[in-house]
XYZ file of C-alpha atoms in Angstrom:
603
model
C 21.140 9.994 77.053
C 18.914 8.577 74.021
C 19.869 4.970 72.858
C 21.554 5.371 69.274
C 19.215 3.132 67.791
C 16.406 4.910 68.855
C 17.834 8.236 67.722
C 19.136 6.624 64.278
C 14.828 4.726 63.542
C 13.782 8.090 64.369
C 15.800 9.911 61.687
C 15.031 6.698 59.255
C 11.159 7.138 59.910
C 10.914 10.229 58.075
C 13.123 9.328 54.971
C 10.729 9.147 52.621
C 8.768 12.152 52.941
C 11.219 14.641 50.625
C 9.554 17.141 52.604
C 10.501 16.766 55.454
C 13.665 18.811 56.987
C 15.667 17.594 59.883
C 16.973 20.169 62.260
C 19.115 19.988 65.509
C 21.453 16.813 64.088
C 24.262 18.305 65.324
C 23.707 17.746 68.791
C 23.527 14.390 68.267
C 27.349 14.272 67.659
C 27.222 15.170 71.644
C 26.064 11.690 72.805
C 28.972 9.518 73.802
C 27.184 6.455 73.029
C 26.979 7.322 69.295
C 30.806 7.383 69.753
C 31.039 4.355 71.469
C 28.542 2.428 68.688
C 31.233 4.147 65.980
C 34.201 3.052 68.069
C 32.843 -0.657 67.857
C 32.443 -0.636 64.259
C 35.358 0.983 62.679
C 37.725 -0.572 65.271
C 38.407 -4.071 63.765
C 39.628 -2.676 60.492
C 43.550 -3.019 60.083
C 43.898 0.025 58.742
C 43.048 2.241 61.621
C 46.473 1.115 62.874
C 47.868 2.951 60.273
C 48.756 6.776 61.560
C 47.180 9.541 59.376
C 48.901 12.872 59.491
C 48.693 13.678 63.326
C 50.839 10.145 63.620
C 48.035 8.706 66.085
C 45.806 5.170 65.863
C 43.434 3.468 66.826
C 45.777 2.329 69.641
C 45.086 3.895 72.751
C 41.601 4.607 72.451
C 40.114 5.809 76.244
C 36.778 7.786 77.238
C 38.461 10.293 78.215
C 39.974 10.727 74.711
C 35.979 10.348 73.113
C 35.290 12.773 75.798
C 38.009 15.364 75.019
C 36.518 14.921 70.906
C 33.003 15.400 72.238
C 34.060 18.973 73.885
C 35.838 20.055 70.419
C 32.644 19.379 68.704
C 30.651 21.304 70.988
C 32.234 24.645 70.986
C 33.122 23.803 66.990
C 36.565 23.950 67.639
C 37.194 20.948 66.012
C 38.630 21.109 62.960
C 40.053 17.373 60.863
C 43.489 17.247 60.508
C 44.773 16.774 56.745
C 44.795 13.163 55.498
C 48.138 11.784 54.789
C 47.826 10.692 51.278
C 49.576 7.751 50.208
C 49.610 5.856 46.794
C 48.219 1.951 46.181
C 49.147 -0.246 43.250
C 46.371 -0.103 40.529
C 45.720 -3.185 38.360
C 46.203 -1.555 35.306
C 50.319 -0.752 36.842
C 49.135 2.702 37.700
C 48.781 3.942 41.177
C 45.523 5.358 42.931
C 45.705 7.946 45.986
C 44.466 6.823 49.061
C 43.483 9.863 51.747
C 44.370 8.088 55.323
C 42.496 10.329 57.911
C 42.973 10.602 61.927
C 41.322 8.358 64.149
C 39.709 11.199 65.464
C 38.462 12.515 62.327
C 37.686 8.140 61.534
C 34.973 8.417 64.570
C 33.471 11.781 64.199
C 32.405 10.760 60.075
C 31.360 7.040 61.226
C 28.736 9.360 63.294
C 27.809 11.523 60.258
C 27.821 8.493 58.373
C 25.339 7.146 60.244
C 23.032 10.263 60.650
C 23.192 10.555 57.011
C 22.168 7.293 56.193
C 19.473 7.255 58.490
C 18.181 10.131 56.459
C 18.618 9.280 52.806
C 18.383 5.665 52.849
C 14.814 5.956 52.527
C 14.741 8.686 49.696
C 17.418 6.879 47.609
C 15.821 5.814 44.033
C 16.093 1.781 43.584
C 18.006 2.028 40.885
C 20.974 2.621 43.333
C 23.129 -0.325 44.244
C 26.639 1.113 45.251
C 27.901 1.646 49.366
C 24.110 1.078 50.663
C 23.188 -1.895 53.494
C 21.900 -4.621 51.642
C 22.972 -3.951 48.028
C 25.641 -5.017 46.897
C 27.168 -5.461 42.957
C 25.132 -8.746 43.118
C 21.875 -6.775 43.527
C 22.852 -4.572 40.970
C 23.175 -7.667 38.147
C 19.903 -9.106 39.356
C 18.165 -5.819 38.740
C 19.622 -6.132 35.099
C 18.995 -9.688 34.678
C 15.110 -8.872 35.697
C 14.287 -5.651 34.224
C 16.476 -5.512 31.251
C 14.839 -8.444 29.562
C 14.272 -7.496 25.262
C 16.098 -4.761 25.313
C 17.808 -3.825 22.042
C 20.688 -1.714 23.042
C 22.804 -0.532 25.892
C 24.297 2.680 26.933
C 27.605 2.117 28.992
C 28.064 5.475 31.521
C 31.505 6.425 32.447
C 31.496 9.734 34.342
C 35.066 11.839 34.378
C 37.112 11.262 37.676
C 33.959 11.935 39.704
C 35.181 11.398 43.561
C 37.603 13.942 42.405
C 34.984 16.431 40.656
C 32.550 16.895 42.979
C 31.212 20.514 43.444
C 31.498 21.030 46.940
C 28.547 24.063 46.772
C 26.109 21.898 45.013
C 26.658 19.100 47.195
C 26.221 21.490 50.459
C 22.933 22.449 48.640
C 21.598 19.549 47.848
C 22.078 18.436 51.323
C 20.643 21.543 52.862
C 17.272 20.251 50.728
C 16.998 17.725 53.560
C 18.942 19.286 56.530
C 18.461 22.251 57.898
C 20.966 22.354 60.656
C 23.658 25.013 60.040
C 26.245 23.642 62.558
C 26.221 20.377 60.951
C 26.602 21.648 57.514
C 29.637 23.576 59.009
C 30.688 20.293 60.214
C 30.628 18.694 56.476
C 32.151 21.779 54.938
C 35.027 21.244 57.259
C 35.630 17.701 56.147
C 35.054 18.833 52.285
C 37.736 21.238 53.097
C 40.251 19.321 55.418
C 42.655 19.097 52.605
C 45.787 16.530 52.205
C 49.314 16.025 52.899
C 51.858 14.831 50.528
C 55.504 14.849 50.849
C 55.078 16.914 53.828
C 53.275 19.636 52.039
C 49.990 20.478 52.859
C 47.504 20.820 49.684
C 44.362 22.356 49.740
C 40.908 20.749 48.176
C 38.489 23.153 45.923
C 36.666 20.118 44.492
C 35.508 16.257 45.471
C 35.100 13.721 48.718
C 37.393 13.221 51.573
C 40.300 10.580 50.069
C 39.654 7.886 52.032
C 37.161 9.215 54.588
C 34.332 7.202 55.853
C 31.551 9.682 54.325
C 32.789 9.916 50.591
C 30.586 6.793 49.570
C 27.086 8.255 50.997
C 28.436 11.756 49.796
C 29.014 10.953 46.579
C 25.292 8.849 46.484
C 23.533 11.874 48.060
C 25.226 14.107 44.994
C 24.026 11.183 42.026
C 20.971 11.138 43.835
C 19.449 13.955 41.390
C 20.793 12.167 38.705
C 18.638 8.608 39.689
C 15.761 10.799 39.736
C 16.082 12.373 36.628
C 16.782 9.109 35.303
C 13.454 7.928 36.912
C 11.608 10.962 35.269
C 13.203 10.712 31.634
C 12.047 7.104 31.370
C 8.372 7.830 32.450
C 8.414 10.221 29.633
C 10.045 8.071 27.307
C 8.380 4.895 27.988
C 5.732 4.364 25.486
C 2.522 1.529 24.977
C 1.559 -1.132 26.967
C 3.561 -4.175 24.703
C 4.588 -4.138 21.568
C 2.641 -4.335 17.998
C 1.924 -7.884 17.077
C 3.584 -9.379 14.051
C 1.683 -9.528 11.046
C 3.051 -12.504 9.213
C 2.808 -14.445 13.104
C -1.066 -13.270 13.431
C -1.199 -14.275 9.250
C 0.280 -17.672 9.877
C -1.352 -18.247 13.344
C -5.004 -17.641 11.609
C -4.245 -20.078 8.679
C -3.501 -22.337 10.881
C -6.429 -22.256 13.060
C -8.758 -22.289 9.682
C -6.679 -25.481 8.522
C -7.601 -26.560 12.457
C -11.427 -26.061 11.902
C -11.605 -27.507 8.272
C -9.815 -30.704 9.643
C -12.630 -31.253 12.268
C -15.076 -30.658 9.744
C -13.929 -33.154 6.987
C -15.094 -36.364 5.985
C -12.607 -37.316 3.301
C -9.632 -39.239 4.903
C -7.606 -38.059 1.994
C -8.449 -34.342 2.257
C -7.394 -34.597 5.851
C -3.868 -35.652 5.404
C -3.633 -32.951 2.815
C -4.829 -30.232 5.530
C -2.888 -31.674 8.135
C 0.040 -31.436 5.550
C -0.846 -27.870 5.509
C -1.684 -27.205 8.853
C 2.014 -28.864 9.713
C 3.764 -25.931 7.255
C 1.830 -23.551 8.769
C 2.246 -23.874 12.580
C 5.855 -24.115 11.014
C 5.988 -21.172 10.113
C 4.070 -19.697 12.953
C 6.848 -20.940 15.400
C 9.655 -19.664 12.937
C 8.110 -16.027 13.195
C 8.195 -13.547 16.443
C 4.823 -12.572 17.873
C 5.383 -9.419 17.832
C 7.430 -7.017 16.131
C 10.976 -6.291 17.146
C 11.004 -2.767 15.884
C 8.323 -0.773 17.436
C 8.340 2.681 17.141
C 4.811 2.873 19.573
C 6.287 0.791 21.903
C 9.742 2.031 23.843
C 11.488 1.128 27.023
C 14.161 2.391 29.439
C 15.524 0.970 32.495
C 18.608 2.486 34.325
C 20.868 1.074 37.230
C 23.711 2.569 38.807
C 26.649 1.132 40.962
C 28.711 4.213 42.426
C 29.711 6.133 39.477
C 29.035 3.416 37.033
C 25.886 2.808 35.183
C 23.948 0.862 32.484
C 21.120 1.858 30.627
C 18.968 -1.128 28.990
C 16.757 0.508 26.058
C 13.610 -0.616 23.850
C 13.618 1.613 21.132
C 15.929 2.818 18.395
C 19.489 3.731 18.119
C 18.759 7.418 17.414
C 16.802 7.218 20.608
C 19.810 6.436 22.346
C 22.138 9.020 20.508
C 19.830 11.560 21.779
C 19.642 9.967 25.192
C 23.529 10.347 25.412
C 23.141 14.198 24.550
C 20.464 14.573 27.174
C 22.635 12.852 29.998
C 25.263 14.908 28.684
C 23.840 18.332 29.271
C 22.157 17.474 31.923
C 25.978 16.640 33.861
C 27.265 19.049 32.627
C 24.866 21.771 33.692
C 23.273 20.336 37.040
C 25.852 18.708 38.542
C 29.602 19.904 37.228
C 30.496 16.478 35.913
C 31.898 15.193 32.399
C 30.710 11.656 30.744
C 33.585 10.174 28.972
C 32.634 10.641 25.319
C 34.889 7.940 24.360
C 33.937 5.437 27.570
C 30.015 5.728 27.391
C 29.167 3.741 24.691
C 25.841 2.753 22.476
C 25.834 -0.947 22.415
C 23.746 -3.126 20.374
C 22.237 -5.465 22.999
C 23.498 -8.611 20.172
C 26.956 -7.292 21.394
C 28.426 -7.638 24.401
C 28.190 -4.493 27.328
C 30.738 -4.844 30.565
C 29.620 -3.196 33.643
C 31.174 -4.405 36.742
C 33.282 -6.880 35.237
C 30.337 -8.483 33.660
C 29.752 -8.889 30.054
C 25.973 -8.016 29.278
C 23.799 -9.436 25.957
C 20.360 -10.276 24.994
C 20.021 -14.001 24.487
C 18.475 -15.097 20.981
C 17.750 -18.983 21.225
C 15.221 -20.545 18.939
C 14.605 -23.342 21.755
C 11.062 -23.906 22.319
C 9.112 -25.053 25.511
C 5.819 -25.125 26.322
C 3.770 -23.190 28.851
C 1.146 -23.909 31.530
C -1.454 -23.802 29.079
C 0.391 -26.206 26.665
C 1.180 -23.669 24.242
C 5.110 -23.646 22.592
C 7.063 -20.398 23.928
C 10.423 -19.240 23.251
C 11.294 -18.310 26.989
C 14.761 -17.568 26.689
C 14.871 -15.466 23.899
C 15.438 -12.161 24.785
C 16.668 -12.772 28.252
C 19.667 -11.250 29.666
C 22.894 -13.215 29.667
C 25.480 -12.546 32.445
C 28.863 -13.863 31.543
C 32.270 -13.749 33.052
C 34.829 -12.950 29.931
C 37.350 -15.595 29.365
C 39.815 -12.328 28.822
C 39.193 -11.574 32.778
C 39.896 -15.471 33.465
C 42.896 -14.834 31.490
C 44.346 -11.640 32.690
C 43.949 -13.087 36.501
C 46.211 -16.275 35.678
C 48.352 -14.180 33.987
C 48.696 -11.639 37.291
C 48.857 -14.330 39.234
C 51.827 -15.553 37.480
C 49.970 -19.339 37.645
C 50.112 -19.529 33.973
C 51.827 -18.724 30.487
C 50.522 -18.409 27.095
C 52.097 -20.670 24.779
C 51.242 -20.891 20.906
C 51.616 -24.238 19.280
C 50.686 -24.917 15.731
C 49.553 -21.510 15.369
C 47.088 -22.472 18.810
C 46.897 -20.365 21.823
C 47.463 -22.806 24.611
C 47.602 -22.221 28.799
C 49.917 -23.642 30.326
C 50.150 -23.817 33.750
C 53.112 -22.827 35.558
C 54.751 -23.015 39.241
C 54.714 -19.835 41.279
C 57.888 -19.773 42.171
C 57.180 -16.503 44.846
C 55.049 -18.569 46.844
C 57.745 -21.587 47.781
C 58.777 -19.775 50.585
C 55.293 -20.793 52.357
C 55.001 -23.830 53.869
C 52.573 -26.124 51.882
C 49.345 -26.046 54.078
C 49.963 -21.565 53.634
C 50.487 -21.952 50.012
C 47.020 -24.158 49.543
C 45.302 -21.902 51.541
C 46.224 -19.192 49.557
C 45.032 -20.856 46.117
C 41.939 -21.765 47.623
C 41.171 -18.357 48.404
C 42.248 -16.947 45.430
C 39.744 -19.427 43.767
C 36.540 -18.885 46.022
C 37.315 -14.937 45.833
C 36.627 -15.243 42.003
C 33.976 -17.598 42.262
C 31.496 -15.835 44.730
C 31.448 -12.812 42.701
C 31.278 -14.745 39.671
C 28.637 -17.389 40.631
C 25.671 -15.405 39.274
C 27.650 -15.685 35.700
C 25.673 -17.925 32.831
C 29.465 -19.559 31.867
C 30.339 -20.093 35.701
C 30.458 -23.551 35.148
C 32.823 -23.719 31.950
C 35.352 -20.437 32.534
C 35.449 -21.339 36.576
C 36.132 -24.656 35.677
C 38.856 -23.548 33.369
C 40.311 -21.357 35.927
C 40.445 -23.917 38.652
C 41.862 -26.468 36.674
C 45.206 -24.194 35.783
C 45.025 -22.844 38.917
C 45.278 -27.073 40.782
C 48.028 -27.395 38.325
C 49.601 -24.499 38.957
C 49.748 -25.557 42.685
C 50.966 -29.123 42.418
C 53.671 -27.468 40.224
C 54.723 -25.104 43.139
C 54.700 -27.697 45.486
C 57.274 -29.549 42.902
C 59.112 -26.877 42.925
C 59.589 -26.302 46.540
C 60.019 -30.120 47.729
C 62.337 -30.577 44.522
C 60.263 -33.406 43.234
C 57.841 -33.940 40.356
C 54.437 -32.675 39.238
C 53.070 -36.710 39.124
C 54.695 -37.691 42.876
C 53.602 -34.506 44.039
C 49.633 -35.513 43.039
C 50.225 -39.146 44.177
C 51.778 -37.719 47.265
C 48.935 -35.391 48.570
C 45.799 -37.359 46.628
C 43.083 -38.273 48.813
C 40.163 -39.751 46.644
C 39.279 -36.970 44.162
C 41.084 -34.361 46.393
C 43.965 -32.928 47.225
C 45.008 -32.849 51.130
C 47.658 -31.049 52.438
C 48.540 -32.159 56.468
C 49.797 -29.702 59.250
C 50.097 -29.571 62.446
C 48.018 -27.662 64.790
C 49.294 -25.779 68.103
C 48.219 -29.085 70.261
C 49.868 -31.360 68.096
C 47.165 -33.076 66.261
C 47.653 -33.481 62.138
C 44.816 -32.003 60.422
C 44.299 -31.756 56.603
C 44.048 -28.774 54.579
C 41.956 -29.310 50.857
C 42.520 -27.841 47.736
C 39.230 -26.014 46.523
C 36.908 -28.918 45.889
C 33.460 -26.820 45.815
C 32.996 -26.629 41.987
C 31.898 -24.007 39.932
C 28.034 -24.040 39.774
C 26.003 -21.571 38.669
C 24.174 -19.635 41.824
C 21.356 -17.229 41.919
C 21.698 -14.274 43.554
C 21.104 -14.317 47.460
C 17.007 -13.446 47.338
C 17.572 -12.127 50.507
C 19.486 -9.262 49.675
C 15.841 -6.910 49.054
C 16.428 -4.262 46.806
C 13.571 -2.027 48.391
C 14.309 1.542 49.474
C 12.238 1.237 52.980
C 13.757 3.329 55.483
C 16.010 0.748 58.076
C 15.310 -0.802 60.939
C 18.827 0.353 62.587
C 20.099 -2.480 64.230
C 23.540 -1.342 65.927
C 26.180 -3.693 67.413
C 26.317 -3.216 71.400
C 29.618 -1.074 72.106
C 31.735 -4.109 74.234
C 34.898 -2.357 74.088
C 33.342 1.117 75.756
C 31.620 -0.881 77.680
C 35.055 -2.245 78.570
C 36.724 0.457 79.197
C 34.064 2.001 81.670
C 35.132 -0.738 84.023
C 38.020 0.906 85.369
C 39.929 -2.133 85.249
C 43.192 -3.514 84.179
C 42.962 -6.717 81.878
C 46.551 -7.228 82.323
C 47.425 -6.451 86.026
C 44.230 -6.996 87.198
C 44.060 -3.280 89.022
C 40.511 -1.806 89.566
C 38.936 2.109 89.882
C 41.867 3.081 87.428
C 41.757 5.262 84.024
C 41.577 2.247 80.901
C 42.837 2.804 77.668
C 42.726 0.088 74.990
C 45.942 -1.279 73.644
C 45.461 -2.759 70.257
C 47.791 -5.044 67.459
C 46.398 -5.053 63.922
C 46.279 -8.190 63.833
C 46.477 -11.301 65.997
C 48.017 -13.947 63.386
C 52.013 -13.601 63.633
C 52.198 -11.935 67.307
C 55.154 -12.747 69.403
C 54.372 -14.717 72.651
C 56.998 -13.649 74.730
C 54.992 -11.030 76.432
C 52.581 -11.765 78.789
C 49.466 -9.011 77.382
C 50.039 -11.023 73.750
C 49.767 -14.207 75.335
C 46.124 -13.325 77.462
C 44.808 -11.797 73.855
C 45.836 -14.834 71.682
C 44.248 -16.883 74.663
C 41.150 -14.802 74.782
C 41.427 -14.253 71.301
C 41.166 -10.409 70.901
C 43.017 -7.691 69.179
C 42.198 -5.613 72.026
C 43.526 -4.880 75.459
C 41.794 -2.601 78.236
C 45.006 -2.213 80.507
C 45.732 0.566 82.928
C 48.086 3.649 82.177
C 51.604 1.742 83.744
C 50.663 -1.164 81.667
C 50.115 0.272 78.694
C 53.608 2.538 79.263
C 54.924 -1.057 80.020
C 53.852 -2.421 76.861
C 54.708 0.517 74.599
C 58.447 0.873 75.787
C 58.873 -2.820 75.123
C 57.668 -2.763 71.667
C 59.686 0.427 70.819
């Protein structure tokens, strides 16, 4: 049986030739070790212990039952069961659906997943950033922050409930470009098809990506993927001149100057030198005080694209009616290739002066008249032009205010914040309820830390935010904001004890990291070579093939693997929950009495 890395490097070595069609994949959803690599990964995830439709989990995971999915796949009789569709809190006070699939049905697309990615990764444009390895929202900003650089306006894309809207028969076709493998197209048809369950009525679906299933991300990138290429293709023909027309006035102002240079050298009279040098002064003035080249070059155009998911921004040198017919061209072409509406009123033309948001970013062109000179001693304007990244105070804002760690007050006719206890949170003990605001701060700052303001709207949000959590501690030990402070201070910090399982006091601090401004991780490549598949080695299979009991100890017996979703919070009264929390795993290989055992106790 081939080694699933093996199989997976030899799919990825032939990514980038778009000619090149794979056949016989769906035999490869016959190796057990594929299953067992799938197992491994998905396992950890606390959802999985959530029953889908057929009312199974993750618990109780055996060979026998990968073996008894392997034989459904090979005569095709299986078929995925209906996700159970459930509903998730929004942040705008709406609610999203969330599809929760089978376990079964979990494993089989973590395979597919795999296969598929092994395949496209390779053929994916750059411009890509969303649900690949090694990209990442942070890749996405860098692109913009590198190749966006003098543009003069923006176009925000917002496609039309697109996960939803996906044409099922282009998306086979598209896929059967690459794969020509009938069996495994009947395999994705079957998922596109599975349908949902709601309110214990089954609903069928003509139209978009398995809710919650494993293979709507690389789906939905494999169905924009003719999209990023057309995108590629419009801007070759668009993009016009090698750099832009030089200024007039600058190359008028620039050659007076380097006349008044030469007659300077060449005079005699001290008092006709101070008068050139009086000119030559105005005039390198003025030089400075004009752009090199002209802003508004009709022989000279730009466009750069980048996409996250169904989001994208398009950076553009050239003029707004450019744009306006840009719009119309991205337009039709939605609408006719690929099924899908922009938002007329959500993809915008922004002037790059103004601010453009794409993932919770605002996006403008920096104009700064600061000067600095170059390697060859000449002044530049080097940040002029560049692209600003900025966190809006309004998200800082809206966070607090969700939080519930602050209140708007208006004094004098002055917005103030004001920080304020939250009074859900004095239920925690105070180590828990630091622990908790330093998360909450780090969460915001590691996506943030790219951010030009970083420094200034992190700082403002940790500040409220250490207020707002000496003020719940005031409020749960009934004392005051000031004792509270002098209580827990320690130097510049604030340290919270607590007791450990042994006994010994150990301190818990408040967020003390700062807010500076990071560059993006430079290892995170944004190149489209096909992977080097480096797979995590399948313990728990590996496990479970040793016939033996973890609890009772008895060998040559069938395994299964009993599993909590989570180890933090388990009772210790039993003896299987004390060996995990001693060997701390979430995981159990224990023999079929045990796990009976186990199961009619926790009923």
């Amino acid at each position: 049986m081939r080694n699933p890395e093996t199989i997976l490097n030899s799919l990825s070595a032939h990514s980038k030739d778009v000619h090149y069609k794979y056949e016989r994949l769906y035999r490869i959803l016959f190796n057990e070790q594929m299953f067992y690599v799938a197992y491994q990964r998905i396992y950890a995830k606390p959802g999985n212990m959530t029953p889908g439709s057929d009312d199974k989990t993750i618990d109780g995971m055996s060979i026998e039952r990968i073996g008894h999915l392997i034989a459904t796949l090979k005569d095709e009789s299986y078929m995925p069961t209906p996700a159970r569709r459930v509903y998730i809190p929004k942040k705008n006070g709406k609610k999203r659906p969330l599809g929760i699939p089978s376990i079964e049905d979990k494993m089989v697309q973590e395979v597919v997943r795999l296969i598929l990615e092994a395949i496209y990764e390779g053929h994916f444009e750059d411009t890509s950033h969303g649900f690949r390895p090694r990209r990442s929202c942070q890749t996405a900003l860098r692109s913009i922050r590198n190749l966006f650089t003098g543009a003069n306006w923006f176009i925000e894309g917002d496609i039309k409930g697109f996960f939803d809207n996906i044409d099922h028969h282009i998306l086979i076709d598209t896929l059967r470009e690459r794969i020509s493998d009938e069996r495994f197209i009947r395999l994705i048809w079957k998922f596109l098809k599975a349908g949902y369950i709601e309110d214990f009525t089954f609903h069928n679906t003509y139209s978009g990506t398995p809710q919650g299933g494993i293979i709507s991300p690389i789906l939905a990138n494999v169905y924009l993927d003719k999209f990023d290429k057309y995108m590629r293709e419009y801007a070759e023909s668009f993009d016009k001149g090698k750099k832009r027309r030089e200024n007039p006035l600058h190359a008028k102002y620039s050659r007076k100057a380097i006349r008044l240079r030469k007659a300077i050298r060449n005079a005699t009279d001290e008092d006709i030198k101070r008068e050139l040098l009086s000119q030559l002064k105005v005039a390198e003035a003025m030089t400075r005080n004009t752009s090199a080249s002209m802003a508004m070059d009709s022989n000279y155009k730009r466009l750069k694209y980048i996409r996250y998911a169904d989001d994208f921004l398009i950076g553009v040198i050239g003029s707004k009616d450019d744009c306006v017919k840009m719009k119309k061209d991205f337009t039709t072409f939605m609408r006719d290739k690929l099924k899908l509406e922009l938002s007329e009123e959500k993809t915008l033309i922004t002037n790059a002066q103004d601010s453009a948001k794409f993932l919770g970013y605002e996006i403008s062109i920096r104009k700064s008249e600061a000067m600095k000179r170059n390697k060859l001693g000449w002044l530049k304007r080097p940040f002029s032009g560049r692209i600003m990244l900025t966190l809006p105070i309004a998200t800082v804002q809206k966070k607090l205010l969700e939080l519930k760690a602050m209140e708007l007050r208006v004094i004098n006719g002055k917005e103030i914040w004001y920080a304020m206890p939250r009074n859900y949170l004095t239920k925690e003990d105070p180590a828990t309820i630091c622990a908790r605001y330093t998360t909450e701060i780090r969460g915001l700052y590691q996506y943030y830390r790219i951010a030009d303001n970083i420094s200034y709207a992190g700082s403002k949000f940790g500040y409220i935010m250490r207020y707002s959590f000496c003020k719940t501690l005031a409020k749960k030990l009934n004392s005051s904001t000031a004792k509270v402070i002098r209580k827990y201070r320690r130097d510049h910090d604030l340290a919270i004890p607590y007791q450990e399982k042994k006994g010994e006091t150990k301190f818990r601090i408040f967020y003390n990291d700062g807010f500076a401004r990071q560059e993006p991780n430079k290892d995170a490549t944004c190149d489209n070579l096909p992977n080097t598949f480096v797979l995590p080695f399948p313990t728990l299979a590996e496990r479970l093939m040793e016939h033996k009991c973890e609890l009772c100890g008895a060998t040559n017996v069938k395994t299964v693997m009993y599993q909590v979703r989570k180890l933090k919070g388990i009772p210790l009264n039993t003896e299987w929950h004390r060996i995990m929390i001693k060997k701390w795993r979430k995981t159990l290989a224990v023999c079929e009495h045990c796990n009976a055992k186990i199961h009619e106790h926790d009923k």
